[in-house]
Amino acid sequence: MLSAPGLLFFILGCAALTAPYMTLAANRIVAGDGFRAWQLAAPGPSVLALGVLAAGLAMGVLGAWPTLRVIGAALGLGALIWLLTLGSTTLLDGAGEYARVSPAAGFWCLVVVLALLLADGLTNLSPGPWARLGILGVILGLLAALLTSGLLSQLSIMQEFSSRKPAFFDALSRHLWLSLGSLLLAAIIGLPLGIACYRKPRLQDTLLPALSFLQTIPSLAMFGIMIPLLGWVGDTIPGAQAIGIAGIGFAPAFIALVLYSLLPVVANTAAGLGSTPPAAQEAARGMGMTFIQRLAKVELPLGLPIILAGLRIVLVQNIGLAVIAGLIGGGGFGAFVFQGLNQTAIDLILLGALPTVALALVAGVLMDILVALTQPHTRHVSESAP
Amino acid sequence: MIEIDQISKVYDGKAAVDAVSMTVETGTITVIVGTSGSGKTTLLRMINRLEEPTSGEVRINGVVTTSMPGHILRRRIGYAIQGHGLFPHHTVGRNIGAVPQLLGWSKEKTRARVDELLDLFSMDPAQFRDRYPAELSGGQQQRVGVARALASRPDLLLMDEPFGALDPIIRARAQTDLRRIQRTLGSTIMLVTHDMEEAIHLGDRVAVMDGGQLVQHGTPAEIIQNPATAFVADMVGGVDRPLRLLSLIAVADIVEDGPATGTPIAAEASLRDALSACLWSGRDALPVTRGDAIIGRVTLPAIRAQAQATA
Ligand SMILES: Nc1ncnc2c1ncn2[C@@H]1O[C@H](COP(=O)(O)OP(=O)(O)OP(=O)(O)O)[C@@H](O)[C@H]1O
Ligand SMILES: [Mg+2]
């Protein structure tokens, strides 16, 4: 049995091989020359690496064996890294002091194709939440090992990284503070509001449209509005500046993110609480539970998956939106992206963009695992004589 | 004793329950029967104040129900809702133990009570205690729902169509179980159904509701013999009335001396069963047993006399 997505991945993977795999540039700013995958090393290693890559893609076609498909994806990814290390050594040989090598379109396309194959194979294996957590740990561990091993240190993005190590980790922590902190504050404000909406449908009818309106403000405009607003607050209210409230910087970015987060939190909390089976609510009331007891014992536990799904949306959304914060001096990976755009330095842009994408992916997977762990027992056994 | 005094509920200008008054004696089963939409559920929910009456009041042992907060009142009254309403995220044990937990019982006491109730409903505690409701059949879910209502040994138990989802055989067994449990615990039960058969089988008293009004309240025999309105007569069913009546009388009541042959019938069986046995086996008389001893016979003419005399 052939796997249809596997076949597609194989064709796309082969097509991607015809695109330049790496580029060699004379320095950091100028555009480089592209090299195809088979031009990167001596025939011997080249053929071997390409063979492993092709074998990996071919294994992805075997629909009946998801384990083999996962192994194929892993082999393919390994081959990609190997080609990268081969290529950087060969291309840099005698190319000058400022020369830089970077992965090009072909490499990135293959990474995406193989990652999709990996995800597809893993989905077919349908691992439980704990197994998923384990897989995520293994993948992150391998990634960390690869990045710290020095195998890739000749790549321009890694050079960009090593020349800005303190700034990078500063940006990472800023980014996490922005996205996690705004999530936390949004939850602290949004959960009670959601509970209130659940209790008073009339409040819900006025609050949700207002929050939806906030959501429709484009992010650039929102950050733009924050600048004069918080600038004014910082200037007029005594002590505000002392705690960091000013037109630009962390505070306006943080507040904008919180505002964006409110709708998913409030709406999902109200929807989650309302999703409790009416008969269970009635029974809870009938046995003499107070509103708080019903909330704690019945409605919150049963609505938790939907509430967490709201927090998941917020977290992933905020990790992405926090990039824009770089524009108003909020820090985070966005700072690299905008600096890179100013200097037309692709590597610097990637140094901001790639970790952001990775953070969002990891956050999404982690929250999915949490949602799965809180799923109530809904397995239904078919009606049988008692 | 529960006194329901001129209680009404008006929704949008229309009375769902219209000035209903009745008294329920302690230790009896009162079955409220009526067609769909006749206000049975609404009446029941006003007793534990899940619904506040538009007018009228309810007194339990002389105390007006509005004299305490609603949730305190409800903790003292067992309530099995229409459709089991089990908490899907709690095990059977936690579901049954919900009210004892609210009342602050100790873990051991609650656990013992849960096992006792599961036993009572013929469900093996070791097998069912830790299951989730989704892992039970419909009938088992309903029995757990009833067990949960009984858990804190409430003096008053309100049950809204508790046997709705059961097939006829299990249903008859559940009814017999409920009777037995009620007799041993001496609890007061108000039970809603739209099945007259169930009402006659279970009730010490039957209350018939029609369009929000209580049209008749009496013993099953009274309801069958003297239906107050055409509606009640209709509910009782014209041609079935003699048979329903016979089902209320035990063989022991008309046992007489004399010979009879063939398979005997138990003294606790109803005359309806005896009639059925006579017709099926073509006999005019059946031996009657109590325990292992034959105590006499029951004859077809005697059964017929009962059906005529009372109908
Ligand atoms: N919350 C409510 N708002 C408006 N009308 C209601 C409400 N609850 C019940 N009613 C109406 O009151 C009447 C009686 O309803 P109730 O639920 O007491 O009937 P029931 O006898 O229990 O019926 P069933 O046998 O179908 O359960 C119905 O006409 C119903 O539509
Ligand atoms: Mg009803």
XYZ file of C-alpha atoms and ligand atoms in Angstrom:
729
model
C 0.000 0.000 0.000
C 1.422 3.381 -1.067
C 0.978 6.474 1.044
C -0.451 9.334 -1.041
C 1.203 12.107 1.025
C 4.415 10.062 1.008
C 4.362 9.965 -2.790
C 3.796 13.721 -2.901
C 6.692 14.284 -0.478
C 8.945 12.086 -2.657
C 8.128 14.066 -5.816
C 8.469 17.440 -4.052
C 11.730 16.308 -2.444
C 13.235 15.288 -5.800
C 12.086 18.565 -7.362
C 13.671 20.527 -4.502
C 17.003 18.859 -5.251
C 17.173 20.722 -8.560
C 17.122 24.071 -6.718
C 20.376 25.535 -5.313
C 21.223 23.766 -2.067
C 23.752 26.266 -0.691
C 25.088 29.669 -1.597
C 28.589 31.065 -1.335
C 28.905 34.838 -0.935
C 32.053 36.986 -0.824
C 30.846 38.768 2.324
C 27.883 39.250 4.629
C 25.880 41.693 2.500
C 26.244 40.714 -1.165
C 24.098 38.031 -2.802
C 25.861 34.713 -3.297
C 26.184 32.088 -6.034
C 24.011 28.996 -5.775
C 25.352 25.437 -5.797
C 23.301 22.295 -6.431
C 23.443 19.416 -4.015
C 25.724 17.292 -6.186
C 28.227 20.123 -6.650
C 29.075 20.313 -2.962
C 31.652 17.564 -2.477
C 33.742 14.879 -4.078
C 31.689 12.320 -6.028
C 32.082 9.615 -3.384
C 30.497 11.306 -0.345
C 28.034 13.215 -2.564
C 26.588 10.074 -4.069
C 26.395 8.411 -0.666
C 24.627 11.360 0.996
C 22.214 11.809 -1.915
C 21.555 8.075 -1.898
C 20.643 8.125 1.782
C 18.402 11.132 1.166
C 16.615 9.410 -1.732
C 16.242 6.208 0.307
C 14.719 8.200 3.153
C 12.216 9.852 0.844
C 11.410 6.469 -0.744
C 10.759 4.893 2.658
C 8.167 7.610 3.209
C 6.064 6.083 0.451
C 5.470 2.838 2.397
C 1.997 3.580 3.711
C 1.638 0.304 5.637
C 4.679 0.860 7.880
C 4.517 4.216 9.660
C 7.601 3.334 11.717
C 9.665 2.925 8.538
C 8.341 6.256 7.268
C 9.518 7.953 10.473
C 12.927 6.307 10.165
C 13.053 7.409 6.508
C 12.372 11.010 7.501
C 15.096 10.845 10.157
C 17.593 9.383 7.655
C 16.716 12.097 5.151
C 17.200 14.871 7.713
C 20.535 13.344 8.708
C 21.627 13.316 5.064
C 20.652 16.973 4.707
C 22.867 17.948 7.640
C 25.723 15.861 6.325
C 25.470 17.557 2.896
C 25.501 20.899 4.650
C 28.719 20.128 6.533
C 30.346 18.686 3.399
C 29.324 21.736 1.395
C 30.499 24.355 3.863
C 33.995 22.823 4.035
C 34.324 22.491 0.265
C 32.934 25.880 -0.652
C 34.877 27.847 1.960
C 38.139 26.195 0.942
C 40.229 29.096 -0.373
C 37.249 31.436 -0.736
C 38.610 34.286 1.359
C 38.353 35.602 4.886
C 34.896 37.229 4.626
C 33.314 34.506 2.518
C 30.067 33.078 3.842
C 28.119 29.923 3.086
C 24.425 29.558 3.775
C 21.740 26.979 3.137
C 19.602 27.946 0.147
C 16.089 27.293 -1.149
C 16.735 23.642 -1.970
C 17.837 22.870 1.583
C 14.921 24.688 3.206
C 12.387 23.025 0.930
C 13.822 19.608 1.748
C 13.746 20.361 5.473
C 10.067 21.283 5.221
C 9.233 18.211 3.101
C 11.034 15.833 5.487
C 9.541 17.506 8.561
C 6.082 17.038 7.049
C 6.920 13.397 6.331
C 8.081 12.983 9.927
C 4.905 14.578 11.273
C 2.726 12.489 8.961
C 4.437 9.257 10.014
C 4.214 10.138 13.700
C 0.523 10.995 13.334
C -0.097 7.550 11.815
C 1.570 6.008 14.861
C -0.926 8.047 16.972
C 1.213 8.262 20.121
C -0.433 9.146 23.432
C 0.229 12.506 25.098
C 3.166 11.255 27.164
C 4.776 9.589 24.129
C 4.377 12.861 22.236
C 6.131 14.695 25.042
C 8.963 12.150 24.847
C 9.269 12.546 21.066
C 9.349 16.321 21.411
C 12.096 15.977 24.036
C 14.170 13.719 21.784
C 13.829 16.056 18.794
C 14.761 19.130 20.860
C 17.690 17.246 22.421
C 19.034 16.249 18.997
C 18.617 19.816 17.748
C 20.477 21.211 20.743
C 23.256 18.634 20.318
C 23.568 19.517 16.638
C 23.737 23.259 17.263
C 26.303 22.999 20.063
C 28.435 20.351 18.326
C 30.142 22.879 16.046
C 29.249 20.823 12.957
C 27.362 23.775 11.545
C 29.589 26.528 12.890
C 30.828 27.472 9.436
C 27.341 28.425 8.269
C 26.752 32.156 8.081
C 23.699 32.073 10.358
C 25.742 30.310 13.037
C 28.488 32.909 12.650
C 25.866 35.585 12.986
C 24.748 33.789 16.149
C 28.195 33.415 17.687
C 28.991 37.083 17.134
C 25.768 38.054 18.990
C 25.460 35.382 21.630
C 24.580 37.668 24.572
C 22.131 39.647 22.432
C 20.532 36.409 21.228
C 19.845 35.049 24.684
C 18.685 38.473 25.768
C 16.218 38.478 22.878
C 15.110 34.948 23.733
C 14.304 35.838 27.312
C 12.588 39.065 26.239
C 10.533 37.159 23.711
C 9.488 34.581 26.288
C 8.627 37.291 28.813
C 6.520 39.102 26.245
C 4.589 36.071 25.056
C 4.292 34.076 28.299
C 3.793 37.132 30.493
C 1.037 38.509 28.288
C -0.575 35.057 28.265
C -0.483 34.948 32.047
C -1.941 38.434 32.473
C -4.597 37.736 29.829
C -5.537 34.570 31.708
C -5.716 36.415 35.025
C -8.034 39.026 33.517
C -9.814 36.803 31.002
C -10.763 33.773 33.096
C -12.930 35.728 35.577
C -14.425 37.697 32.678
C -15.218 34.429 30.897
C -16.841 33.035 34.045
C -18.879 36.224 34.404
C -19.949 35.958 30.743
C -20.999 32.358 31.330
C -23.075 33.376 34.308
C -24.591 36.478 32.702
C -25.274 35.944 28.991
C -26.197 39.636 28.703
C -22.641 40.615 29.658
C -21.349 38.192 27.051
C -23.478 39.872 24.378
C -21.783 43.225 24.971
C -18.264 42.155 25.958
C -17.455 39.704 23.157
C -18.204 42.131 20.289
C -16.002 44.738 21.991
C -13.138 42.267 22.310
C -13.669 41.120 18.715
C -13.275 44.716 17.643
C -9.896 44.926 19.426
C -8.885 41.777 17.575
C -9.574 43.381 14.195
C -7.110 46.248 14.738
C -4.041 45.445 12.605
C -1.017 44.729 14.773
C 1.095 47.567 13.369
C -1.740 50.020 14.028
C -2.196 48.654 17.546
C 1.478 49.134 18.383
C 1.255 52.549 16.771
C -1.664 53.545 18.993
C 0.218 52.401 22.071
C 3.133 54.761 21.472
C 1.351 58.123 22.027
C -1.030 56.601 24.565
C 1.609 55.173 26.878
C 3.939 58.066 26.146
C 1.288 60.352 27.553
C 0.727 58.085 30.570
C 4.463 57.948 31.225
C 4.794 61.707 31.027
C 1.794 62.705 33.115
C 1.345 60.101 35.812
C 4.044 60.382 38.471
C 6.023 57.222 38.991
C 4.786 55.601 35.788
C 8.105 56.127 34.048
C 9.942 54.705 36.999
C 8.257 51.327 36.519
C 9.049 51.336 32.814
C 5.891 52.759 31.265
C 6.823 54.801 28.230
C 5.720 55.241 24.636
C 8.255 52.767 23.324
C 9.814 49.657 24.792
C 8.470 46.706 26.680
C 5.277 48.169 28.190
C 3.365 49.155 25.022
C 4.251 45.868 23.334
C 3.164 43.883 26.377
C -0.153 45.711 26.701
C -0.951 45.319 23.013
C -0.331 41.563 23.285
C -2.603 41.321 26.328
C -5.375 43.157 24.475
C -5.091 40.750 21.544
C -5.237 37.796 23.925
C -8.444 38.713 25.705
C -10.928 37.560 23.074
C -9.700 33.952 22.752
C -9.391 33.601 26.530
C -12.796 35.077 27.402
C -14.686 33.468 24.520
C -13.199 30.021 25.083
C -13.724 30.175 28.838
C -17.410 31.015 28.385
C -17.785 28.377 25.668
C -15.931 25.747 27.694
C -18.042 26.263 30.789
C -21.178 26.257 28.637
C -20.170 22.978 27.004
C -20.912 21.008 30.183
C -23.763 18.542 29.556
C -26.965 20.283 30.761
C -28.018 17.126 32.620
C -24.762 17.167 34.628
C -25.281 20.858 35.483
C -28.840 20.159 36.560
C -27.723 17.197 38.664
C -25.034 19.326 40.314
C -27.600 21.960 41.194
C -30.092 19.320 42.277
C -27.694 17.798 44.788
C -27.143 21.159 46.453
C -23.854 22.458 45.037
C -23.351 26.209 45.198
C -22.282 28.168 42.103
C -18.634 28.044 43.177
C -18.788 24.305 43.906
C -20.366 23.611 40.523
C -17.687 25.696 38.864
C -14.849 23.927 40.656
C -16.150 20.372 40.448
C -18.119 20.196 37.246
C -17.920 23.071 34.817
C -14.216 23.980 34.986
C -12.904 20.396 34.771
C -15.265 19.551 31.922
C -14.592 22.815 30.076
C -10.821 22.711 30.609
C -9.888 21.316 27.172
C -11.756 24.161 25.449
C -10.316 26.772 27.836
C -6.797 25.434 27.236
C -7.427 25.476 23.503
C -8.063 29.218 23.913
C -4.791 29.653 25.806
C -3.024 27.664 23.071
C -4.289 30.067 20.410
C -3.110 32.994 22.525
C 0.352 31.582 23.174
C 1.110 30.700 19.556
C -0.384 33.986 18.348
C 1.625 36.028 20.853
C 4.918 34.322 20.025
C 4.376 35.428 16.437
C 3.034 38.890 17.260
C 5.868 39.594 19.679
C 8.126 39.909 16.620
C 6.332 43.128 15.739
C 7.257 44.402 19.202
C 10.816 44.714 17.880
C 9.578 47.657 15.844
C 8.758 49.769 18.896
C 11.777 48.782 20.908
C 10.056 45.993 22.797
C 12.991 43.677 22.216
C 12.659 39.993 21.419
C 13.574 38.258 18.189
C 11.788 40.972 16.280
C 14.783 43.229 16.970
C 17.011 40.961 14.831
C 14.404 40.743 12.105
C 14.066 44.510 11.766
C 17.812 45.145 12.055
C 18.312 42.519 9.358
C 15.709 44.159 7.149
C 17.477 47.528 7.538
C 20.873 46.055 6.679
C 19.448 43.646 4.067
C 21.290 40.926 5.969
C 19.293 37.752 5.356
C 21.190 35.820 8.021
C 20.231 38.295 10.696
C 16.569 38.107 9.643
C 16.746 34.320 9.858
C 18.423 34.536 13.257
C 15.245 36.258 14.453
C 12.697 34.342 12.402
C 13.845 30.731 12.820
C 13.813 30.664 16.646
C 10.402 32.361 16.585
C 8.997 29.641 14.346
C 10.591 26.956 16.528
C 9.169 28.521 19.709
C 5.675 28.696 18.220
C 5.835 25.074 17.055
C 7.061 23.805 20.424
C 4.471 25.881 22.303
C 1.699 24.542 20.056
C 2.748 20.923 20.570
C 3.099 21.376 24.343
C -0.342 22.953 24.641
C -1.859 20.193 22.474
C -0.386 17.637 24.862
C -1.905 19.505 27.803
C -5.307 19.610 26.095
C -5.127 15.866 25.422
C -4.211 15.174 29.057
C -7.251 17.075 30.328
C -9.735 15.453 27.942
C -12.531 13.912 30.058
C -13.445 10.279 29.666
C -15.737 10.068 26.700
C -15.117 6.508 25.524
C -18.535 5.057 24.970
C -19.250 1.368 25.258
C -22.123 0.278 23.081
C -25.355 -0.410 24.867
C -25.325 -3.910 26.343
C -27.651 -5.730 28.667
C -26.665 -4.768 32.223
C -44.917 14.440 55.701
C -44.761 16.700 52.664
C -47.526 19.219 52.176
C -47.831 20.858 48.812
C -50.072 23.854 49.203
C -51.683 25.608 46.223
C -48.442 25.618 44.302
C -48.321 27.211 40.825
C -45.703 27.985 38.215
C -46.458 30.404 35.406
C -44.213 30.653 32.354
C -44.927 33.526 29.987
C -48.478 33.922 31.266
C -49.179 30.191 30.894
C -49.473 27.963 33.961
C -47.197 24.921 33.707
C -48.390 23.881 37.164
C -51.743 25.208 38.256
C -52.637 25.419 41.964
C -51.641 21.883 42.885
C -52.224 20.740 46.477
C -51.468 17.331 47.907
C -50.088 15.638 50.976
C -47.505 12.885 50.847
C -47.234 10.640 53.910
C -43.803 9.754 55.267
C -42.554 6.353 54.126
C -44.753 6.047 51.046
C -44.217 6.130 47.308
C -46.285 8.677 45.402
C -46.176 8.347 41.650
C -46.983 11.413 39.568
C -48.254 10.338 36.191
C -49.371 12.355 33.184
C -48.764 12.960 29.513
C -45.740 14.838 28.211
C -45.836 18.531 29.081
C -48.409 18.111 31.847
C -46.088 19.766 34.392
C -44.709 16.718 36.239
C -41.057 17.766 36.111
C -41.929 21.344 37.000
C -43.898 20.173 40.051
C -41.004 18.000 41.197
C -38.431 20.776 40.706
C -40.489 23.168 42.805
C -40.301 20.782 45.749
C -36.493 21.063 45.973
C -36.641 24.648 44.706
C -34.676 24.128 41.527
C -37.643 26.143 40.320
C -39.153 28.809 42.546
C -42.981 28.610 42.623
C -44.890 31.589 41.274
C -47.255 31.141 44.203
C -48.000 28.623 46.949
C -45.617 26.835 49.281
C -44.234 23.446 50.205
C -43.773 22.253 53.795
C -41.619 19.312 54.774
C -42.535 18.023 58.237
C -44.200 21.347 58.860
C -41.200 23.477 57.870
C -41.636 25.799 54.903
C -38.946 25.024 52.289
C -38.211 28.700 51.717
C -37.007 29.042 55.319
C -33.513 27.846 54.327
C -31.131 28.507 51.421
C -31.981 26.432 48.362
C -28.692 24.541 48.217
C -28.976 23.494 51.874
C -32.504 22.228 51.238
C -31.358 20.287 48.175
C -28.578 18.531 50.066
C -31.259 16.908 52.226
C -33.425 15.808 49.311
C -32.303 13.083 46.905
C -32.906 13.969 43.278
C -32.568 11.611 40.321
C -33.011 13.723 37.226
C -34.698 12.828 33.959
C -31.767 11.253 32.056
C -29.111 10.164 34.534
C -27.018 13.391 34.614
C -23.887 11.587 35.819
C -20.642 13.588 35.864
C -18.724 12.210 32.872
C -15.308 13.039 34.374
C -15.902 11.270 37.691
C -15.846 7.543 38.357
C -18.968 5.691 39.409
C -17.689 5.781 42.982
C -17.142 9.548 42.965
C -20.513 10.122 41.331
C -22.355 8.152 43.978
C -20.269 9.747 46.724
C -20.915 13.305 45.524
C -23.554 14.289 48.080
C -21.841 12.557 51.041
C -18.737 14.536 50.080
C -20.733 17.784 50.067
C -22.037 16.842 53.496
C -18.512 16.257 54.759
C -18.639 12.504 55.349
C -15.313 10.768 55.983
C -13.620 8.925 53.098
C -14.152 5.495 54.674
C -17.813 6.107 55.418
C -18.460 7.351 51.879
C -16.623 4.423 50.356
C -18.558 1.904 52.420
C -21.807 3.575 51.423
C -20.873 3.502 47.723
C -20.142 -0.225 47.873
C -23.352 -0.860 49.795
C -25.409 0.964 47.162
C -23.710 -0.770 44.234
C -24.491 -4.096 45.905
C -28.067 -3.009 46.402
C -28.388 -2.384 42.665
C -26.742 -5.719 41.790
C -23.568 -4.111 40.429
C -20.330 -5.649 41.694
C -18.445 -2.813 43.501
C -15.011 -4.199 42.612
C -15.960 -4.228 38.967
C -17.864 -0.946 38.667
C -16.549 1.426 41.350
C -13.687 2.803 39.286
C -15.368 2.896 35.907
C -16.402 6.091 34.161
C -20.037 6.638 33.157
C -19.133 6.285 29.467
C -18.009 2.750 30.256
C -21.468 1.675 31.464
C -24.554 0.578 29.561
C -27.554 2.920 29.523
C -29.331 0.860 32.148
C -26.288 0.791 34.428
C -25.907 4.555 34.101
C -29.495 5.023 35.167
C -29.077 2.745 38.182
C -25.962 4.670 39.232
C -28.001 7.876 38.882
C -30.609 6.486 41.280
C -27.916 5.188 43.653
C -26.376 8.681 43.723
C -29.730 10.161 44.729
C -29.977 7.633 47.570
C -26.408 8.043 48.798
C -26.891 10.318 51.794
C -30.000 8.407 52.973
C -32.287 11.377 52.310
C -35.689 11.326 53.977
C -37.210 12.474 50.729
C -36.298 11.211 47.288
C -37.474 12.879 44.072
C -37.138 10.777 40.935
C -37.919 11.995 37.422
C -38.574 9.069 35.091
C -35.748 7.065 36.635
C -36.447 3.950 34.586
C -37.072 5.665 31.256
C -34.167 4.129 29.352
C -34.596 0.542 30.540
C -35.943 -2.388 28.561
C -39.134 -3.977 29.993
C -37.376 -6.843 31.807
C -34.703 -4.726 33.490
C -37.306 -2.099 34.170
C -39.529 -4.530 36.075
C -36.511 -5.683 38.085
C -35.460 -2.107 38.853
C -39.010 -1.316 40.016
C -39.030 -4.327 42.313
C -35.583 -3.336 43.615
C -36.772 0.201 44.310
C -39.807 -1.063 46.216
C -37.594 -3.355 48.297
C -35.065 -0.598 48.999
C -37.822 1.845 49.910
C -39.418 -0.666 52.282
C -36.142 -1.392 54.065
C -35.075 2.268 54.355
C -38.569 3.635 54.972
C -37.866 6.603 52.713
C -40.469 8.857 51.178
C -40.381 8.843 47.400
C -42.043 11.030 44.800
C -41.556 9.543 41.374
C -42.554 10.899 37.973
C -43.533 8.697 35.061
C -45.807 8.797 32.037
C -46.388 5.048 32.267
C -49.612 4.170 34.116
C -48.471 0.550 34.423
C -45.427 1.706 36.381
C -47.572 4.029 38.501
C -49.912 1.215 39.519
C -47.075 -1.222 40.127
C -44.988 1.148 42.277
C -47.253 3.663 43.908
C -48.888 3.630 47.304
C -50.580 6.698 45.906
C -50.964 7.826 42.321
C -51.316 11.485 41.347
C -52.594 12.089 37.837
C -51.694 15.404 36.188
C -53.275 16.923 33.121
C -52.475 20.338 31.694
C -50.753 21.504 34.873
C -53.596 20.470 37.162
C -53.820 17.605 39.586
C -56.922 15.794 38.396
C -56.906 12.830 40.772
C -54.865 11.665 43.761
C -55.567 8.332 45.385
C -54.597 4.686 45.769
C -54.047 2.729 42.555
C -57.300 0.824 43.152
C -59.289 4.055 43.520
C -57.785 5.441 40.349
C -58.711 2.306 38.410
C -62.183 1.884 39.862
C -63.315 5.490 39.957
C -61.442 7.577 37.434
C -62.305 11.190 38.247
C -62.272 12.428 34.663
C -62.409 11.046 31.147
C -58.703 11.794 30.909
C -57.892 9.563 33.884
C -60.127 6.822 32.513
C -58.231 7.127 29.265
C -54.890 6.888 31.050
C -56.019 3.823 32.980
C -57.184 2.263 29.723
C -60.792 1.037 29.293
C -60.418 -2.646 28.433
C -57.331 -3.192 30.583
C -58.953 -1.954 33.767
C -60.069 -5.357 35.154
C -56.608 -6.765 34.470
C -54.896 -3.785 36.113
C -57.139 -4.223 39.101
C -56.336 -7.929 39.357
C -52.643 -7.076 39.257
C -53.111 -5.175 42.536
C -54.607 -8.108 44.471
C -52.444 -10.920 45.848
C -53.393 -14.551 45.452
C -53.129 -14.872 49.246
C -56.195 -12.597 49.638
C -58.626 -15.090 48.059
C -56.958 -18.409 48.737
C -59.489 -21.122 49.660
C -59.419 -24.753 50.769
C -59.839 -27.483 48.234
C -57.992 -29.658 45.742
C -56.050 -28.495 42.696
C -53.406 -30.084 40.493
C -50.540 -28.985 38.311
C -47.856 -26.346 38.722
C -48.573 -24.295 41.865
C -48.522 -20.496 42.128
C -46.949 -18.442 44.940
C -49.215 -16.733 47.455
C -47.475 -13.366 46.803
C -48.243 -13.491 43.062
C -51.038 -11.268 41.754
C -54.430 -12.458 40.588
C -53.424 -11.310 37.132
C -50.606 -13.852 37.133
C -52.998 -16.508 38.455
C -55.539 -15.764 35.715
C -52.814 -15.958 33.135
C -51.635 -19.325 34.490
C -55.215 -20.713 34.455
C -55.810 -19.652 30.860
C -52.425 -20.861 29.672
C -52.663 -24.334 31.204
C -56.430 -24.753 30.716
C -57.111 -25.328 34.448
C -59.950 -23.978 36.592
C -57.916 -24.044 39.820
C -54.268 -23.688 40.843
C -52.548 -24.948 44.020
C -51.181 -22.040 46.088
C -47.853 -22.315 47.901
C -46.258 -20.257 50.622
C -42.633 -21.162 50.921
C -42.630 -24.904 50.218
C -46.037 -25.712 51.726
C -49.320 -25.861 49.817
C -51.798 -23.638 51.652
C -54.871 -24.086 49.440
C -56.043 -23.194 45.963
C -57.213 -20.272 43.864
C -60.046 -20.793 41.378
C -61.042 -19.136 38.124
C -64.572 -18.276 39.353
C -63.086 -16.613 42.453
C -60.760 -14.512 40.287
C -63.649 -13.554 38.014
C -65.710 -12.569 41.055
C -62.934 -10.203 42.185
C -62.733 -8.571 38.754
C -66.519 -8.093 38.612
C -67.098 -7.052 42.176
C -64.642 -4.216 42.049
C -64.750 -3.077 38.436
N -38.074 27.087 31.760
C -39.266 27.049 31.114
N -39.682 28.129 30.414
C -40.873 28.112 29.769
N -41.705 27.063 29.746
C -41.338 25.954 30.420
C -40.110 25.889 31.141
N -39.997 24.666 31.701
C -41.123 23.999 31.363
N -41.938 24.770 30.586
C -43.251 24.375 30.056
O -44.035 23.887 31.107
C -44.806 22.779 30.697
C -44.577 21.601 31.637
O -43.236 21.128 31.482
P -42.663 19.894 32.289
O -41.233 19.775 31.965
O -43.007 20.055 33.718
O -43.483 18.683 31.661
P -43.386 17.120 31.995
O -44.736 16.728 32.468
O -42.260 16.840 32.866
O -43.167 16.514 30.542
P -42.265 15.235 30.091
O -43.055 14.022 30.413
O -42.132 15.444 28.618
O -40.970 15.318 30.816
C -44.430 22.493 29.265
O -45.437 23.012 28.422
C -43.134 23.226 29.075
O -43.013 23.680 27.775
Mg -40.381 15.817 32.599
